[in-house]
mmCIF file of C-alpha atoms and ligand atoms in Angstrom:
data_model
loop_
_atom_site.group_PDB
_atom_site.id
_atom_site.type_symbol
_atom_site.label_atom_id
_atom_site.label_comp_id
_atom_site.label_asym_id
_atom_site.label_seq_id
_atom_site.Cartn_x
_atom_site.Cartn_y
_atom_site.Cartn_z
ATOM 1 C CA UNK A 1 -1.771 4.092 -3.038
ATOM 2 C CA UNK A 2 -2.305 2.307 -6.033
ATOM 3 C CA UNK A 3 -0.515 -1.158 -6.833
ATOM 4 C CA UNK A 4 2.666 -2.788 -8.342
ATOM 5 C CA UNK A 5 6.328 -2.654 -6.901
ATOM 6 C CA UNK A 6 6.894 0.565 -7.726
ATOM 7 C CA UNK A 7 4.787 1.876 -5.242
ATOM 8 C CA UNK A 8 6.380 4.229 -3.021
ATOM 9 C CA UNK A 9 4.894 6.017 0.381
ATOM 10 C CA UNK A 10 4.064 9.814 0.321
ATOM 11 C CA UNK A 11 5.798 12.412 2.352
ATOM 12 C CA UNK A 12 3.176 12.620 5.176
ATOM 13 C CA UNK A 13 3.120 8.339 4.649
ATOM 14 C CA UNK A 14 6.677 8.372 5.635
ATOM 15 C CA UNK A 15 6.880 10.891 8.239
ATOM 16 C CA UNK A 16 4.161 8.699 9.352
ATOM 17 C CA UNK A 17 6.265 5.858 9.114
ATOM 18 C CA UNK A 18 9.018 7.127 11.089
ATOM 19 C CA UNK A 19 6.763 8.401 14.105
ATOM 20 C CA UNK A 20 5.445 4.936 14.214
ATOM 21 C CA UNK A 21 8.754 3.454 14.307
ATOM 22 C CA UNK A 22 9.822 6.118 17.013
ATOM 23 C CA UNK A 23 7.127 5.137 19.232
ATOM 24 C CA UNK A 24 7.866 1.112 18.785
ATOM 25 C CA UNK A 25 11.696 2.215 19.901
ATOM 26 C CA UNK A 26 10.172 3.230 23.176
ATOM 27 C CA UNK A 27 8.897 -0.378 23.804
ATOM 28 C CA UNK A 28 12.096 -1.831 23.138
ATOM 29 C CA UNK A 29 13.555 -4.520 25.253
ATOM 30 C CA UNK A 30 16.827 -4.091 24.845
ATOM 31 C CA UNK A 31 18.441 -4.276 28.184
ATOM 32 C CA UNK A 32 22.139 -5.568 27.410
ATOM 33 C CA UNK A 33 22.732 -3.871 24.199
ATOM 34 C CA UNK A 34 21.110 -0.600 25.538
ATOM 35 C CA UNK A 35 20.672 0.265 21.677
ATOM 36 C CA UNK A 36 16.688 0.106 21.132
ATOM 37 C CA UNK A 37 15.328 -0.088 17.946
ATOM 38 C CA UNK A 38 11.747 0.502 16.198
ATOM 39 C CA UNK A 39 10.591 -1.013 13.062
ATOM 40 C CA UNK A 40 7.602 0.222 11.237
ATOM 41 C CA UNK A 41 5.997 -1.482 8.156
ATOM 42 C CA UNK A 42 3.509 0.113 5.657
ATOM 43 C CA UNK A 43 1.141 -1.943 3.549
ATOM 44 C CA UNK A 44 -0.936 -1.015 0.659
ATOM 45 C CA UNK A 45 -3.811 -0.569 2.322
ATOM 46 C CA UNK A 46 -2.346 2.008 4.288
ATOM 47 C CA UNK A 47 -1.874 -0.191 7.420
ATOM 48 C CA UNK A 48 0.994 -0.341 9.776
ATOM 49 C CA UNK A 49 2.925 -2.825 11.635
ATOM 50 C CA UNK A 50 5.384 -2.349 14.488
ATOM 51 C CA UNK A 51 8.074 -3.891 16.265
ATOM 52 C CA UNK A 52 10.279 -3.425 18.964
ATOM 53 C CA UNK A 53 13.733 -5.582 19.394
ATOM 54 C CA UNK A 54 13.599 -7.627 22.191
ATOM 55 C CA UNK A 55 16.915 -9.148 23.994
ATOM 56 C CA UNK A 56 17.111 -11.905 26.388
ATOM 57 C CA UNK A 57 19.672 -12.999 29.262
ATOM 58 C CA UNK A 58 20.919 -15.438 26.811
ATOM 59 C CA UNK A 59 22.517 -12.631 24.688
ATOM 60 C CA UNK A 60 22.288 -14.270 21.241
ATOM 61 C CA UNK A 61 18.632 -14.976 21.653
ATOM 62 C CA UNK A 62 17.742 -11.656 20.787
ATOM 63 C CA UNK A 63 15.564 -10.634 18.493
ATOM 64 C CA UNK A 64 15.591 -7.718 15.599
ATOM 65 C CA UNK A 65 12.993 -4.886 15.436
ATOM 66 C CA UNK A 66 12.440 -5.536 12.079
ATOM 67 C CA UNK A 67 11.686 -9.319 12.143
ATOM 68 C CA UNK A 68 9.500 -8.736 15.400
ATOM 69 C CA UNK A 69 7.669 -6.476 12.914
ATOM 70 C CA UNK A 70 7.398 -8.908 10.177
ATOM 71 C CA UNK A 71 6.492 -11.889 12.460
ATOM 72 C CA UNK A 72 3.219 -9.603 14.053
ATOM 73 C CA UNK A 73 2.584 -9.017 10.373
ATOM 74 C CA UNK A 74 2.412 -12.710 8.996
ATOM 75 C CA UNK A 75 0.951 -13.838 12.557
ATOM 76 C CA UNK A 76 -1.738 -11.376 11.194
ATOM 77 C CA UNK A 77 -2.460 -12.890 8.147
ATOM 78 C CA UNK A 78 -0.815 -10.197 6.125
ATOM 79 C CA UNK A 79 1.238 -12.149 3.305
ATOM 80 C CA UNK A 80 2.651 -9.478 0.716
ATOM 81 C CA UNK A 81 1.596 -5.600 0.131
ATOM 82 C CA UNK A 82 4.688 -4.135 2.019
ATOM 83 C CA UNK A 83 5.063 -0.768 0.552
ATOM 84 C CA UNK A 84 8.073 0.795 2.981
ATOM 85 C CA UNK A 85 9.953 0.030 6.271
ATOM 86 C CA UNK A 86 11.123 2.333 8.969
ATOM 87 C CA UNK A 87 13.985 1.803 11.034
ATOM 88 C CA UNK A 88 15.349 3.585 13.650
ATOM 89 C CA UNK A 89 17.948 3.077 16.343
ATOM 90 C CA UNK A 90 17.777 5.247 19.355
ATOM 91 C CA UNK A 91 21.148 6.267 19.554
ATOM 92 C CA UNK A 92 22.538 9.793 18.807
ATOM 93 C CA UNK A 93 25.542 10.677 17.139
ATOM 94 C CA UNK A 94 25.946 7.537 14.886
ATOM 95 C CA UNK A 95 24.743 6.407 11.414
ATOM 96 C CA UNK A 96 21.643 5.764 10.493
ATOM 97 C CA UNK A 97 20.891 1.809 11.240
ATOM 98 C CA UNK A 98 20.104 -0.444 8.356
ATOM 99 C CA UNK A 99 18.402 -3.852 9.275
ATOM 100 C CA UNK A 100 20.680 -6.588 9.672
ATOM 101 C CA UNK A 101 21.488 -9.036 7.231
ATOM 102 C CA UNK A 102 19.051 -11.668 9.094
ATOM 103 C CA UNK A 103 16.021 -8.849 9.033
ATOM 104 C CA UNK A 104 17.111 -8.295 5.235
ATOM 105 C CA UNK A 105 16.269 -11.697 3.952
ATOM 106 C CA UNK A 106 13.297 -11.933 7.109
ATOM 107 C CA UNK A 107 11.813 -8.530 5.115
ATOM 108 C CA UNK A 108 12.262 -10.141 2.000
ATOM 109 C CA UNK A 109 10.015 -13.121 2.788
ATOM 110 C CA UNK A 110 7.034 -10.544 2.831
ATOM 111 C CA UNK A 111 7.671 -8.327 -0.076
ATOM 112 C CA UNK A 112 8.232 -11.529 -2.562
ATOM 113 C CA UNK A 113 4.884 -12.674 -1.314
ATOM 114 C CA UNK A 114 3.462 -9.533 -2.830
ATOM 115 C CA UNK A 115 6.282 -9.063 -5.380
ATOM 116 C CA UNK A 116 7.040 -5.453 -4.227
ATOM 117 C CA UNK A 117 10.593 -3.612 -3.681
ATOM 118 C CA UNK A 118 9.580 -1.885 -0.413
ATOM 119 C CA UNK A 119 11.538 1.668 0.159
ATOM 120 C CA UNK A 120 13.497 1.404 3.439
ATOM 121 C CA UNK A 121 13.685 4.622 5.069
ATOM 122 C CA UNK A 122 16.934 4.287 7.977
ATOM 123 C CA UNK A 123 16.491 6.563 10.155
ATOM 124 C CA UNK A 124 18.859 9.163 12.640
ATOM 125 C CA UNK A 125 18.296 12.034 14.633
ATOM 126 C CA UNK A 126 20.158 13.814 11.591
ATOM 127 C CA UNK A 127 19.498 11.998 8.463
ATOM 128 C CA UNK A 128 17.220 9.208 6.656
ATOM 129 C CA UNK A 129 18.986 7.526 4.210
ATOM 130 C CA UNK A 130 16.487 6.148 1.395
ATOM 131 C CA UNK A 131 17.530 3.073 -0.123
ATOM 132 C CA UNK A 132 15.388 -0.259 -1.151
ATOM 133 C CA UNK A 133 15.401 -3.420 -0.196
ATOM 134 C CA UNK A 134 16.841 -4.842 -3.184
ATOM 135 C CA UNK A 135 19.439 -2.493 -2.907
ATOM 136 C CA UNK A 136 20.320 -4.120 0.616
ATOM 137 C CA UNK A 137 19.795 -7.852 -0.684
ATOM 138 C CA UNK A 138 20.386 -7.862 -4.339
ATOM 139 C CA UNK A 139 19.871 -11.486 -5.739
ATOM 140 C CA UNK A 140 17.269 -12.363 -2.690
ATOM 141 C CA UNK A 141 16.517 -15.999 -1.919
ATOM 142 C CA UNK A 142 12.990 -16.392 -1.630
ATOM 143 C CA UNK A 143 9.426 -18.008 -2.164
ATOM 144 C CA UNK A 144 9.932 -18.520 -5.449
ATOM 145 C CA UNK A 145 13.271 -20.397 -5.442
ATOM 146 C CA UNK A 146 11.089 -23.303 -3.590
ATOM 147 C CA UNK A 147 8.283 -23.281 -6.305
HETATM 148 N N1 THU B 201 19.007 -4.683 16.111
HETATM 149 C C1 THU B 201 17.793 -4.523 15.525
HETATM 150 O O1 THU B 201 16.751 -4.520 16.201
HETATM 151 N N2 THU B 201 17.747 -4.367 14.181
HETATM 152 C C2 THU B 201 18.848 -4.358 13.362
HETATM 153 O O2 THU B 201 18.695 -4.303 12.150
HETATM 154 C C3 THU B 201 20.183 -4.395 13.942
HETATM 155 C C4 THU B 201 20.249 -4.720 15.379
HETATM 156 C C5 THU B 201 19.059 -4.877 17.562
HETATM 157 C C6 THU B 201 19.474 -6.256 18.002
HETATM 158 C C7 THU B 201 20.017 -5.989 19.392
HETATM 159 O O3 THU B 201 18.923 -6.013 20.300
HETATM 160 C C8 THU B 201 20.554 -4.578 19.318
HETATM 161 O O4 THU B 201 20.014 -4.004 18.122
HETATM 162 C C9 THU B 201 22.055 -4.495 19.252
HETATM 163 O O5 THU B 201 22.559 -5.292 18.256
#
């Protein structure tokens, strides 16, 4: 995969992707909502970084797929390179799920790092709908508002 924001996933990357993003669904801890959701995260150098949500008794406490995915991936030292994002939400019959406004801006902390428009592939049993992250958060607040 070479570099630059354009960079975008191929097919068996993606399909990849989702798989990976499948299998973090099935670690969800999503007891309340009984919705769980997967996140997957690719990065240039072809690694990738999953998360689960994760509810709590206090119901607002809860915690997004996608950010859980984003936190493992900064607690790893990973600051930039996100190439695409998986996200899927284990329920049938609906939409696909697109991350949450909160996981739109958390997402966008990590691309800006490494100036790249990560493809977000949202994910149903009957459709992914392709769309990119500036698409979801046009005019992003980020690192470089602060510098
Ligand atoms: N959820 C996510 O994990 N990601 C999203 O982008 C939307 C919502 C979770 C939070 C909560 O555990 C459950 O889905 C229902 O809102």
């Amino acid at each position: 995969m070479g570099g630059g924001a354009k960079m975008r996933p191929e097919p068996a990357q993606e399909q990849a992707l989702i798989a990976a993003a499948y299998g973090a669904a099935g670690a969800a801890y999503a007891p309340y909502s009984d919705y769980p959701v997967g996140a997957a995260l690719l990065f240039d150098d072809g690694a990738i970084v999953t998360g689960c949500n994760v509810e709590n008794a206090s119901y607002g406490l809860a915690l997004c797929a996608e950010t859980v995915a984003v936190a493992k991936a900064l607690g790893e030292g990973r600051r930039g390179g996100l190439v695409a994002v998986a996200v899927v939400g284990l329920k049938s019959g609906i939409e696909p799920i697109t991350p949450c406004g909160r996981c739109r801006q958390v997402l966008n902390e990590v691309a800006a790092l490494g100036a790249t428009d990560p493809l977000v592939l949202c994910v149903s049993e009957s459709e992914v709908r392709r769309v990119t992250l500036a698409m979801l958060l046009p005019h992003a607040f980020g690192p470089s508002n602060l510098a």
